[in-house]
Amino acid sequence: LLVLLLQRCLQLLLLPIHALACLGLWDSFYKRAFPYVMAKVAPVYNHKVYKQKQELFSSLRRFAGPLGQLRLLEIGTGTGTNFQFYPAGCRLTCTDPNPNFRTFILKNLLQNQHLQLERLVVASGEDLHQVADGSMDVVVCTLVLCSVSSIRRVLEEVLRVLRQGGAFYFLEHVAADHCSWTYFWQQVCDPFWKYFGDGCCLSRETQEELEKTNFSELNLRHFHVPPCWIPTSPHIIGYAVK
């Protein structure tokens, strides 16, 4: 009852935005504004998780192809804040459903000339038909599965485009322990968070979807991004092998 009461209060506060969303005006505005927001927010977040990302991506070379080249596909590339962690010579395919990120991606690539951009595709993670079966050594997805329409479909596409023995690297914020105050606030904020996070859902059980997917190996751990009281603090990080 308390969750419902607080949700109603937030609904009243955000009534103008809710009305714009119902009229179909909010999404078109936010799609244009979101890349600028992320260009400011992403570096701050990257600083908080720098050690975790550095450790995670340090093993990318392990999955390079027979000739030593690493073919890497990033789902939901955004502004390209992961580029600095990819190894030199990496053959990069970037995908994002929002075409307004293109300028930011190209700008970030200029600062990371150790990478080789092969393709920049406007596509959602649920539909990567422009990427051939078994053509990738690694797929990367960070802070994306919280906002896709179907985690299951994204993971099916990941398995399709990965070669046998390739790896899926992930870092995602997830649902907190159901007995915690963090989870309580996730439930309160969830219906409205999507307006500011480009469809982001605070309480997704992403680990369960990963465990149900037909990976041969799953390496996963939990951690919290400070401050621990914010709804997006609980995270999972790791990689899964096809």
XYZ file of N, CA and C in Angstrom:
726
model
N 0.826 -1.207 0.000
C 0.000 0.000 0.000
C 0.865 1.264 0.000
N 1.960 1.209 0.776
C 2.851 2.369 0.822
C 3.503 2.610 -0.533
N 3.880 1.525 -1.214
C 4.461 1.651 -2.557
C 3.472 2.323 -3.496
N 2.227 1.877 -3.473
C 1.197 2.455 -4.340
C 0.954 3.920 -4.030
N 0.941 4.262 -2.738
C 0.723 5.654 -2.330
C 1.838 6.550 -2.850
N 3.083 6.115 -2.682
C 4.217 6.906 -3.152
C 4.252 6.989 -4.676
N 3.835 5.915 -5.346
C 3.757 5.948 -6.807
C 2.750 7.003 -7.275
N 1.624 7.090 -6.578
C 0.600 8.084 -6.928
C 1.142 9.503 -6.734
N 1.916 9.704 -5.676
C 2.514 11.020 -5.442
C 3.472 11.399 -6.570
N 4.299 10.439 -6.976
C 5.216 10.693 -8.089
C 4.464 10.939 -9.386
N 3.369 10.228 -9.547
C 2.559 10.387 -10.755
C 2.020 11.807 -10.862
N 1.614 12.375 -9.740
C 1.123 13.757 -9.738
C 2.245 14.734 -10.053
N 3.425 14.496 -9.469
C 4.567 15.382 -9.705
C 5.008 15.351 -11.163
N 4.904 14.178 -11.774
C 5.384 14.007 -13.149
C 4.252 14.020 -14.171
N 3.120 14.544 -13.781
C 1.948 14.541 -14.657
C 2.206 15.204 -16.016
N 2.901 16.357 -16.075
C 3.172 16.964 -17.401
C 3.968 16.040 -18.326
N 5.000 15.357 -17.767
C 5.803 14.448 -18.580
C 4.974 13.239 -19.007
N 4.154 12.733 -18.080
C 3.285 11.595 -18.402
C 2.325 11.965 -19.527
N 1.807 13.190 -19.482
C 0.882 13.643 -20.525
C 1.594 13.735 -21.878
N 2.816 14.258 -21.876
C 3.589 14.333 -23.119
C 3.874 12.941 -23.675
N 4.153 11.991 -22.769
C 4.416 10.616 -23.196
C 3.176 9.999 -23.830
N 2.026 10.251 -23.245
C 0.770 9.715 -23.784
C 0.460 10.299 -25.159
N 0.889 11.528 -25.385
C 0.669 12.190 -26.674
C 1.750 11.820 -27.697
N 2.747 11.058 -27.260
C 3.812 10.643 -28.160
C 4.870 11.704 -28.399
N 4.896 12.734 -27.549
C 5.828 13.846 -27.743
C 7.113 13.694 -26.928
N 7.029 12.987 -25.801
C 8.196 12.882 -24.926
C 9.316 12.072 -25.559
N 8.985 10.942 -26.155
C 10.007 10.053 -26.717
C 10.835 10.736 -27.798
N 10.163 11.454 -28.701
C 10.884 12.109 -29.794
C 11.822 13.189 -29.259
N 11.369 13.915 -28.236
C 12.232 14.929 -27.616
C 13.399 14.276 -26.901
N 13.110 13.221 -26.123
C 14.138 12.605 -25.290
C 15.174 11.856 -26.116
N 14.772 11.273 -27.245
C 15.725 10.588 -28.113
C 16.804 11.548 -28.608
N 16.416 12.795 -28.823
C 17.390 13.801 -29.262
C 18.235 14.315 -28.099
N 17.618 14.423 -26.925
C 18.313 14.991 -25.774
C 19.180 13.974 -25.046
N 18.787 12.695 -25.101
C 19.447 11.660 -24.301
C 20.950 11.545 -24.569
N 21.424 11.592 -25.816
C 22.872 11.515 -26.040
C 23.650 12.627 -25.343
N 23.084 13.828 -25.272
C 23.750 14.933 -24.588
C 23.788 14.696 -23.084
N 22.707 14.125 -22.555
C 22.669 13.774 -21.133
C 23.729 12.729 -20.833
N 23.796 11.697 -21.678
C 24.753 10.612 -21.458
C 26.199 11.084 -21.613
N 26.425 12.034 -22.478
C 27.778 12.563 -22.658
C 28.295 13.205 -21.369
N 27.381 13.704 -20.530
C 27.751 14.291 -19.242
C 27.783 13.247 -18.130
N 26.819 12.332 -18.155
C 26.661 11.367 -17.067
C 27.631 10.189 -17.183
N 27.845 9.687 -18.404
C 28.649 8.477 -18.608
C 30.078 8.596 -18.049
N 30.790 9.701 -18.239
C 32.141 9.786 -17.672
C 32.147 9.703 -16.145
N 31.122 10.250 -15.501
C 31.023 10.184 -14.037
C 30.828 8.733 -13.606
N 29.935 8.031 -14.307
C 29.697 6.612 -13.999
C 30.955 5.787 -14.282
N 31.616 6.073 -15.397
C 32.832 5.340 -15.767
C 33.909 5.465 -14.691
N 33.979 6.640 -14.096
C 34.963 6.857 -13.031
C 34.664 5.962 -11.835
N 33.382 5.778 -11.525
C 32.988 4.960 -10.374
C 33.282 3.480 -10.588
N 33.166 3.025 -11.824
C 33.335 1.589 -12.097
C 34.600 1.316 -12.910
N 35.541 2.244 -12.897
C 36.734 2.109 -13.731
C 37.491 0.815 -13.435
N 37.719 0.516 -12.160
C 38.479 -0.682 -11.794
C 37.740 -1.951 -12.215
N 36.411 -1.952 -12.030
C 35.624 -3.130 -12.415
C 35.671 -3.354 -13.922
N 35.535 -2.274 -14.701
C 35.602 -2.402 -16.159
C 36.996 -2.821 -16.617
N 37.990 -2.226 -16.025
C 39.369 -2.556 -16.405
C 39.645 -4.037 -16.170
N 39.206 -4.541 -15.023
C 39.389 -5.953 -14.707
C 38.587 -6.847 -15.646
N 37.336 -6.461 -15.901
C 36.463 -7.254 -16.765
C 37.039 -7.385 -18.164
N 37.406 -6.256 -18.764
C 37.830 -6.260 -20.162
C 39.289 -6.663 -20.354
N 40.019 -6.901 -19.270
C 41.421 -7.284 -19.391
C 41.587 -8.655 -20.049
N 40.514 -9.456 -20.063
C 40.603 -10.811 -20.635
C 40.069 -10.888 -22.065
N 39.755 -9.758 -22.689
C 39.180 -9.780 -24.035
C 40.068 -10.506 -25.038
N 41.381 -10.298 -24.941
C 42.324 -10.896 -25.889
C 42.235 -12.427 -25.907
N 41.790 -12.975 -24.800
C 41.674 -14.430 -24.691
C 40.728 -15.009 -25.746
N 39.801 -14.195 -26.224
C 38.795 -14.684 -27.161
C 39.053 -14.233 -28.602
N 40.270 -13.758 -28.882
C 40.632 -13.359 -30.250
C 40.571 -14.572 -31.169
N 40.339 -14.309 -32.457
C 40.242 -15.378 -33.449
C 41.581 -16.021 -33.751
N 41.583 -16.999 -34.653
C 42.813 -17.758 -34.990
C 43.961 -16.883 -35.470
N 43.655 -15.778 -36.142
C 44.704 -14.898 -36.655
C 45.102 -13.814 -35.656
N 44.543 -13.885 -34.451
C 44.891 -12.914 -33.413
C 44.066 -11.655 -33.429
N 43.152 -11.532 -34.415
C 42.287 -10.361 -34.477
C 41.047 -10.578 -33.622
N 40.588 -9.506 -32.979
C 39.406 -9.577 -32.123
C 38.257 -8.832 -32.788
N 37.224 -9.571 -33.163
C 36.025 -8.974 -33.751
C 35.014 -8.765 -32.636
N 34.729 -7.501 -32.327
C 33.908 -7.162 -31.172
C 32.676 -6.371 -31.590
N 31.536 -6.811 -31.130
C 30.271 -6.120 -31.356
C 29.796 -5.543 -30.037
N 29.507 -4.257 -30.009
C 28.939 -3.651 -28.803
C 27.483 -3.303 -29.043
N 26.612 -3.840 -28.195
C 25.178 -3.554 -28.262
C 24.888 -2.329 -27.398
N 24.194 -1.347 -27.976
C 23.896 -0.125 -27.222
C 25.153 0.654 -26.899
N 25.904 0.992 -27.924
C 27.211 1.639 -27.749
C 27.104 2.979 -27.044
N 26.000 3.695 -27.227
C 25.845 4.999 -26.588
C 26.881 5.980 -27.075
N 27.588 6.611 -26.144
C 28.605 7.596 -26.518
C 29.982 6.963 -26.721
N 30.097 5.664 -26.452
C 31.373 4.977 -26.660
C 32.299 5.019 -25.465
N 31.744 5.027 -24.259
C 32.588 5.145 -23.060
C 33.398 3.874 -22.768
N 33.073 2.774 -23.442
C 33.854 1.543 -23.230
C 35.078 1.451 -24.139
N 35.184 2.330 -25.118
C 36.248 2.212 -26.116
C 37.640 2.150 -25.489
N 37.858 2.933 -24.442
C 39.186 3.016 -23.833
C 39.650 1.681 -23.253
N 38.708 0.760 -22.990
C 39.044 -0.519 -22.371
C 39.307 -1.630 -23.401
N 39.053 -1.354 -24.675
C 39.223 -2.390 -25.699
C 40.665 -2.441 -26.179
N 41.179 -3.633 -26.501
C 42.588 -3.769 -26.888
C 42.886 -3.175 -28.264
N 44.130 -2.829 -28.472
C 44.569 -2.239 -29.742
C 44.310 -3.202 -30.892
N 43.872 -2.629 -32.028
C 43.610 -3.422 -33.219
C 42.252 -4.080 -33.240
N 41.473 -3.874 -32.216
C 40.135 -4.472 -32.118
C 39.263 -4.006 -33.294
N 38.635 -4.962 -33.989
C 37.760 -4.653 -35.116
C 36.346 -4.498 -34.573
N 35.869 -3.255 -34.559
C 34.696 -2.878 -33.780
C 33.450 -2.673 -34.645
N 32.357 -3.313 -34.226
C 31.039 -3.046 -34.809
C 30.176 -2.439 -33.716
N 29.688 -1.230 -33.949
C 28.869 -0.525 -32.961
C 27.405 -0.554 -33.376
N 26.522 -0.842 -32.420
C 25.091 -0.791 -32.698
C 24.391 0.025 -31.618
N 23.396 0.776 -32.023
C 22.547 1.498 -31.086
C 21.247 1.836 -31.813
N 20.110 1.715 -31.138
C 18.840 2.037 -31.794
C 18.609 3.525 -31.976
N 19.401 4.348 -31.285
C 19.231 5.800 -31.360
C 20.277 6.394 -32.304
N 19.873 6.857 -33.493
C 20.839 7.394 -34.463
C 21.526 8.673 -33.988
N 20.960 9.322 -32.965
C 21.530 10.576 -32.472
C 22.832 10.376 -31.700
N 23.200 9.126 -31.439
C 24.473 8.847 -30.785
C 25.648 8.839 -31.761
N 25.372 8.822 -33.042
C 26.423 8.656 -34.044
C 27.554 9.689 -33.891
N 27.200 10.951 -33.732
C 28.201 12.012 -33.610
C 29.112 11.784 -32.414
N 28.529 11.343 -31.306
C 29.302 11.126 -30.081
C 30.216 9.906 -30.222
N 29.727 8.875 -30.906
C 30.541 7.680 -31.134
C 31.772 8.022 -31.976
N 31.555 8.749 -33.070
C 32.663 9.106 -33.958
C 33.671 10.017 -33.259
N 33.165 10.914 -32.424
C 34.054 11.794 -31.669
C 34.909 10.998 -30.698
N 34.309 10.020 -30.036
C 35.048 9.197 -29.080
C 36.064 8.304 -29.781
N 35.742 7.859 -30.989
C 36.683 7.037 -31.749
C 37.945 7.821 -32.119
N 37.791 9.115 -32.348
C 38.962 9.952 -32.640
C 39.925 9.989 -31.468
N 39.394 9.813 -30.261
C 40.227 9.802 -29.061
C 40.726 8.388 -28.728
N 40.265 7.414 -29.509
C 40.666 6.023 -29.284
C 41.064 5.391 -30.613
N 42.118 5.934 -31.198
C 42.527 5.508 -32.536
C 43.230 4.155 -32.550
N 43.314 3.498 -31.389
C 43.857 2.136 -31.349
C 42.819 1.125 -31.831
N 41.563 1.607 -32.056
C 40.483 0.731 -32.499
C 40.217 0.900 -33.990
N 39.687 -0.139 -34.607
C 39.340 -0.100 -36.023
C 37.827 -0.270 -36.166
N 37.140 0.809 -36.512
C 35.688 0.742 -36.684
C 35.359 0.087 -38.020
N 34.599 -0.983 -37.975
C 34.180 -1.664 -39.187
C 32.782 -1.247 -39.618
N 31.856 -1.161 -38.655
C 30.479 -0.806 -38.995
C 29.842 -0.051 -37.839
N 28.955 0.850 -38.200
C 28.145 1.574 -37.224
C 26.694 1.375 -37.647
N 25.962 0.561 -36.885
C 24.637 0.112 -37.291
C 23.567 0.665 -36.354
N 22.517 1.215 -36.935
C 21.358 1.630 -36.139
C 20.440 0.421 -36.005
N 20.455 -0.185 -34.815
C 19.677 -1.414 -34.596
C 19.496 -1.636 -33.110
N 18.386 -2.261 -32.757
C 18.154 -2.638 -31.369
C 18.808 -3.986 -31.096
N 19.045 -4.276 -29.828
C 19.664 -5.540 -29.458
C 18.801 -6.740 -29.771
N 17.486 -6.537 -29.888
C 16.573 -7.633 -30.190
C 16.583 -8.027 -31.658
N 17.143 -7.166 -32.516
C 17.127 -7.438 -33.954
C 18.442 -6.986 -34.578
N 19.397 -7.906 -34.613
C 20.720 -7.622 -35.179
C 20.908 -8.344 -36.508
N 19.851 -8.360 -37.324
C 19.888 -9.139 -38.572
C 20.978 -8.660 -39.527
N 21.473 -7.431 -39.342
C 22.534 -6.924 -40.207
C 23.908 -7.526 -39.866
N 23.967 -8.260 -38.745
C 25.214 -8.900 -38.326
C 25.102 -10.396 -38.607
N 26.079 -10.961 -39.306
C 26.021 -12.354 -39.748
C 26.170 -13.332 -38.584
N 25.613 -14.511 -38.770
C 25.729 -15.592 -37.783
C 27.199 -15.939 -37.536
N 27.562 -16.118 -36.276
C 28.902 -16.583 -35.918
C 30.041 -15.696 -36.357
N 29.764 -14.403 -36.545
C 30.788 -13.508 -37.103
C 31.581 -12.739 -36.051
N 31.219 -12.894 -34.772
C 31.861 -12.119 -33.713
C 32.590 -13.006 -32.705
N 33.734 -12.511 -32.242
C 34.471 -13.195 -31.177
C 33.920 -12.804 -29.803
N 33.516 -11.543 -29.690
C 33.022 -11.014 -28.417
C 31.837 -10.086 -28.675
N 30.846 -10.156 -27.790
C 29.750 -9.181 -27.763
C 29.779 -8.515 -26.393
N 29.669 -7.177 -26.377
C 29.687 -6.410 -25.130
C 28.358 -5.692 -24.960
N 27.873 -5.680 -23.718
C 26.601 -5.023 -23.417
C 26.688 -4.454 -22.000
N 26.717 -3.128 -21.867
C 26.790 -2.514 -20.538
C 25.661 -1.509 -20.375
N 24.903 -1.670 -19.304
C 23.768 -0.801 -18.981
C 22.790 -0.698 -20.144
N 22.476 -1.830 -20.732
C 21.557 -1.878 -21.869
C 20.372 -2.810 -21.603
N 20.625 -3.951 -20.977
C 19.572 -4.935 -20.766
C 18.464 -4.417 -19.853
N 18.730 -3.349 -19.131
C 17.705 -2.737 -18.278
C 16.629 -2.021 -19.090
N 16.927 -1.701 -20.346
C 15.997 -0.885 -21.124
C 15.480 -1.546 -22.403
N 15.931 -2.768 -22.691
C 15.442 -3.442 -23.900
C 14.037 -3.984 -23.648
N 13.312 -4.248 -24.723
C 11.947 -4.765 -24.579
C 11.935 -6.233 -24.178
N 12.996 -6.993 -24.548
C 13.060 -8.415 -24.221
C 14.513 -8.848 -24.044
N 14.898 -9.144 -22.805
C 16.254 -9.638 -22.547
C 16.469 -10.965 -23.266
N 15.467 -11.815 -23.245
C 15.584 -13.136 -23.868
C 15.932 -13.016 -25.348
N 15.254 -12.127 -26.061
C 15.513 -11.959 -27.493
C 16.907 -11.399 -27.748
N 17.357 -10.489 -26.893
C 18.711 -9.947 -27.038
C 19.740 -11.062 -26.873
N 19.560 -11.895 -25.852
C 20.515 -12.973 -25.603
C 20.483 -14.018 -26.712
N 19.327 -14.230 -27.312
C 19.245 -15.124 -28.469
C 20.067 -14.568 -29.632
N 19.984 -13.261 -29.838
C 20.778 -12.625 -30.890
C 22.274 -12.690 -30.564
N 22.612 -12.520 -29.292
C 24.016 -12.627 -28.871
C 24.563 -14.004 -29.231
N 23.826 -15.052 -28.900
C 24.269 -16.415 -29.217
C 24.382 -16.630 -30.725
N 23.495 -16.015 -31.477
C 23.506 -16.196 -32.936
C 24.754 -15.590 -33.567
N 25.104 -14.366 -33.150
C 26.216 -13.662 -33.818
C 27.589 -14.094 -33.289
N 27.621 -14.718 -32.109
C 28.902 -15.182 -31.564
C 29.355 -16.465 -32.261
N 30.658 -16.584 -32.509
C 31.214 -17.858 -32.963
C 31.227 -18.818 -31.780
N 31.359 -20.102 -32.060
C 31.484 -21.086 -30.992
C 32.751 -20.799 -30.188
N 32.609 -20.703 -28.881
C 33.754 -20.372 -28.038
C 33.919 -18.888 -27.800
N 33.079 -18.058 -28.450
C 33.115 -16.622 -28.230
C 32.472 -16.261 -26.899
N 32.568 -14.982 -26.511
C 32.125 -14.582 -25.173
C 31.235 -13.345 -25.200
N 30.309 -13.331 -24.250
C 29.403 -12.198 -24.039
C 29.799 -11.526 -22.730
N 30.227 -10.254 -22.813
C 30.630 -9.480 -21.638
C 29.493 -8.538 -21.247
N 29.204 -8.476 -19.949
C 28.067 -7.666 -19.504
C 28.385 -6.947 -18.192
N 27.727 -5.822 -18.003
C 27.723 -5.068 -16.755
C 26.369 -4.370 -16.696
N 25.546 -4.726 -15.720
C 24.170 -4.233 -15.681
C 23.730 -3.931 -14.247
N 22.922 -2.877 -14.086
C 22.282 -2.698 -12.782
C 21.028 -3.567 -12.760
N 20.714 -4.100 -11.588
C 19.672 -5.123 -11.471
C 18.809 -4.882 -10.238
N 17.807 -5.745 -10.076
C 16.941 -5.684 -8.906
C 17.747 -5.958 -7.640
N 17.437 -5.201 -6.591
C 18.089 -5.409 -5.296
C 17.454 -6.600 -4.581
N 18.041 -6.970 -3.456
C 17.448 -7.990 -2.584
C 16.019 -7.574 -2.244
N 15.073 -8.478 -2.411
C 13.661 -8.133 -2.257
C 13.291 -7.720 -0.834
N 14.154 -7.989 0.119
C 13.887 -7.599 1.503
C 14.528 -6.250 1.867
N 15.164 -5.606 0.912
C 15.920 -4.385 1.198
C 15.103 -3.128 0.915
N 15.550 -2.029 1.530
C 14.933 -0.724 1.261
C 15.220 -0.275 -0.171
N 16.365 -0.691 -0.710
C 16.691 -0.333 -2.096
C 15.632 -0.888 -3.044
N 15.242 -2.136 -2.811
C 14.207 -2.752 -3.647
C 12.872 -2.028 -3.470
N 12.585 -1.611 -2.253
C 11.358 -0.842 -2.002
C 11.324 0.404 -2.887
N 12.431 1.149 -2.911
C 12.465 2.371 -3.716
C 12.522 2.072 -5.206
N 13.102 0.935 -5.572
C 13.039 0.526 -6.977
C 11.590 0.338 -7.413
N 10.777 -0.285 -6.551
C 9.377 -0.512 -6.864
C 8.604 0.805 -6.960
N 8.922 1.735 -6.088
C 8.259 3.040 -6.093
C 8.578 3.810 -7.378
N 9.851 3.818 -7.762
C 10.308 4.660 -8.877
C 10.166 4.006 -10.256
N 10.047 2.688 -10.279
C 10.087 1.943 -11.545
C 9.144 2.457 -12.628
N 7.864 2.733 -12.312
C 6.940 3.146 -13.381
C 7.326 4.462 -14.060
N 8.165 5.252 -13.405
C 8.470 6.590 -13.921
C 9.925 6.755 -14.332
N 10.782 5.836 -13.885
C 12.218 5.918 -14.198
C 12.461 5.876 -15.701
N 11.575 5.168 -16.404
C 11.745 4.997 -17.853
C 11.751 6.334 -18.585
N 11.071 7.330 -18.023
C 11.021 8.637 -18.691
C 12.384 9.314 -18.734
N 13.235 9.013 -17.761
C 14.535 9.677 -17.669
C 15.697 8.767 -18.039
N 15.424 7.465 -18.147
C 16.479 6.509 -18.469
C 16.281 5.837 -19.799
N 15.536 6.466 -20.703
C 15.327 5.926 -22.054
C 14.747 4.510 -22.004
N 13.707 4.344 -21.188
C 13.046 3.051 -21.071
C 13.613 2.146 -19.997
N 14.540 2.648 -19.203
C 15.230 1.851 -18.191
C 14.272 1.327 -17.122
N 14.447 0.059 -16.767
C 13.683 -0.593 -15.699
C 14.629 -0.871 -14.532
N 14.229 -0.488 -13.328
C 15.113 -0.589 -12.170
C 15.198 -1.987 -11.571
N 14.171 -2.800 -11.771
C 14.076 -4.043 -10.990
C 14.112 -5.299 -11.866
N 14.931 -5.297 -12.885
C 15.026 -6.472 -13.748
C 15.892 -7.553 -13.118
N 15.420 -8.794 -13.246
C 16.149 -9.959 -12.722
C 17.031 -10.518 -13.845
N 18.002 -9.730 -14.261
C 18.828 -10.064 -15.420
C 19.626 -11.350 -15.212
N 20.066 -11.590 -13.991
C 20.838 -12.805 -13.719
C 20.038 -14.055 -14.072
N 18.753 -14.063 -13.770
C 17.920 -15.225 -14.072
C 17.872 -15.492 -15.571
N 17.782 -14.413 -16.369
C 17.747 -14.582 -17.827
C 19.074 -15.136 -18.342
N 20.167 -14.663 -17.785
C 21.487 -15.173 -18.192
C 21.631 -16.646 -17.846
N 21.125 -17.025 -16.682
C 21.228 -18.420 -16.248
C 20.375 -19.351 -17.098
N 19.279 -18.829 -17.642
C 18.389 -19.647 -18.474
C 18.885 -19.777 -19.912
N 19.822 -18.911 -20.309
C 20.324 -18.915 -21.687
C 21.360 -20.023 -21.863
N 21.443 -20.550 -23.058
C 22.261 -21.735 -23.325
C 23.745 -21.398 -23.519
N 24.354 -20.787 -22.484
C 25.794 -20.560 -22.494
C 26.487 -21.785 -21.897
N 27.689 -22.081 -22.377
C 28.426 -23.221 -21.837
C 29.099 -22.883 -20.511
N 29.308 -21.586 -20.271
C 29.998 -21.143 -19.049
C 29.493 -19.757 -18.678
N 29.204 -19.526 -17.416
C 28.742 -18.221 -16.944
C 29.561 -17.812 -15.732
N 30.271 -16.694 -15.861
C 31.055 -16.126 -14.757
C 30.417 -14.805 -14.366
N 29.902 -14.705 -13.144
C 29.104 -13.548 -12.738
C 29.347 -13.244 -11.268
N 29.419 -11.967 -10.950
C 29.469 -11.566 -9.554
C 28.640 -10.294 -9.353
N 28.279 -10.042 -8.098
C 27.491 -8.870 -7.729
C 28.394 -7.809 -7.102
N 28.057 -6.558 -7.310
C 28.714 -5.472 -6.592
C 27.773 -4.264 -6.575
N 28.103 -3.274 -5.744
C 27.284 -2.068 -5.624
C 28.096 -0.854 -6.077
N 27.452 0.007 -6.823
C 28.065 1.271 -7.234
C 27.648 2.337 -6.232
N 28.578 3.054 -5.631
C 28.213 4.059 -4.627
C 27.512 5.263 -5.256
N 26.628 5.929 -4.475
C 26.206 5.568 -3.122
C 25.229 4.391 -3.141
N 25.323 3.536 -2.141
C 24.597 2.264 -2.139
C 23.089 2.408 -1.978
N 22.625 3.611 -1.579
C 21.189 3.770 -1.343
C 20.409 4.108 -2.619
N 21.093 4.442 -3.712
C 20.356 4.822 -4.922
C 19.791 3.570 -5.602
N 18.654 3.694 -6.295
C 17.985 2.520 -6.877
C 18.821 1.763 -7.911
N 19.797 2.424 -8.520
C 20.616 1.761 -9.548
C 21.920 1.201 -8.997
N 22.078 1.144 -7.694
C 23.333 0.703 -7.100
C 23.640 -0.780 -7.300
N 22.677 -1.715 -7.139
C 23.023 -3.146 -7.300
C 23.391 -3.467 -8.744
N 24.521 -4.134 -8.941
C 25.019 -4.470 -10.274
C 25.427 -5.933 -10.356
N 25.431 -6.442 -11.591
C 26.109 -7.695 -11.883
C 27.139 -7.416 -12.974
N 28.206 -8.203 -12.969
C 29.277 -8.024 -13.944
C 29.885 -9.387 -14.247
N 30.327 -9.578 -15.466
C 30.955 -10.857 -15.803
C 30.953 -11.141 -17.290
N 31.150 -12.405 -17.630
C 31.100 -12.815 -19.028
C 30.575 -14.236 -19.119
N 30.006 -14.553 -20.269
C 29.466 -15.888 -20.534
C 30.045 -16.389 -21.846
N 30.351 -17.668 -21.925
C 30.980 -18.261 -23.109
C 29.955 -19.106 -23.860
N 29.935 -18.958 -25.200
C 29.015 -19.758 -26.020
C 29.510 -21.193 -26.109
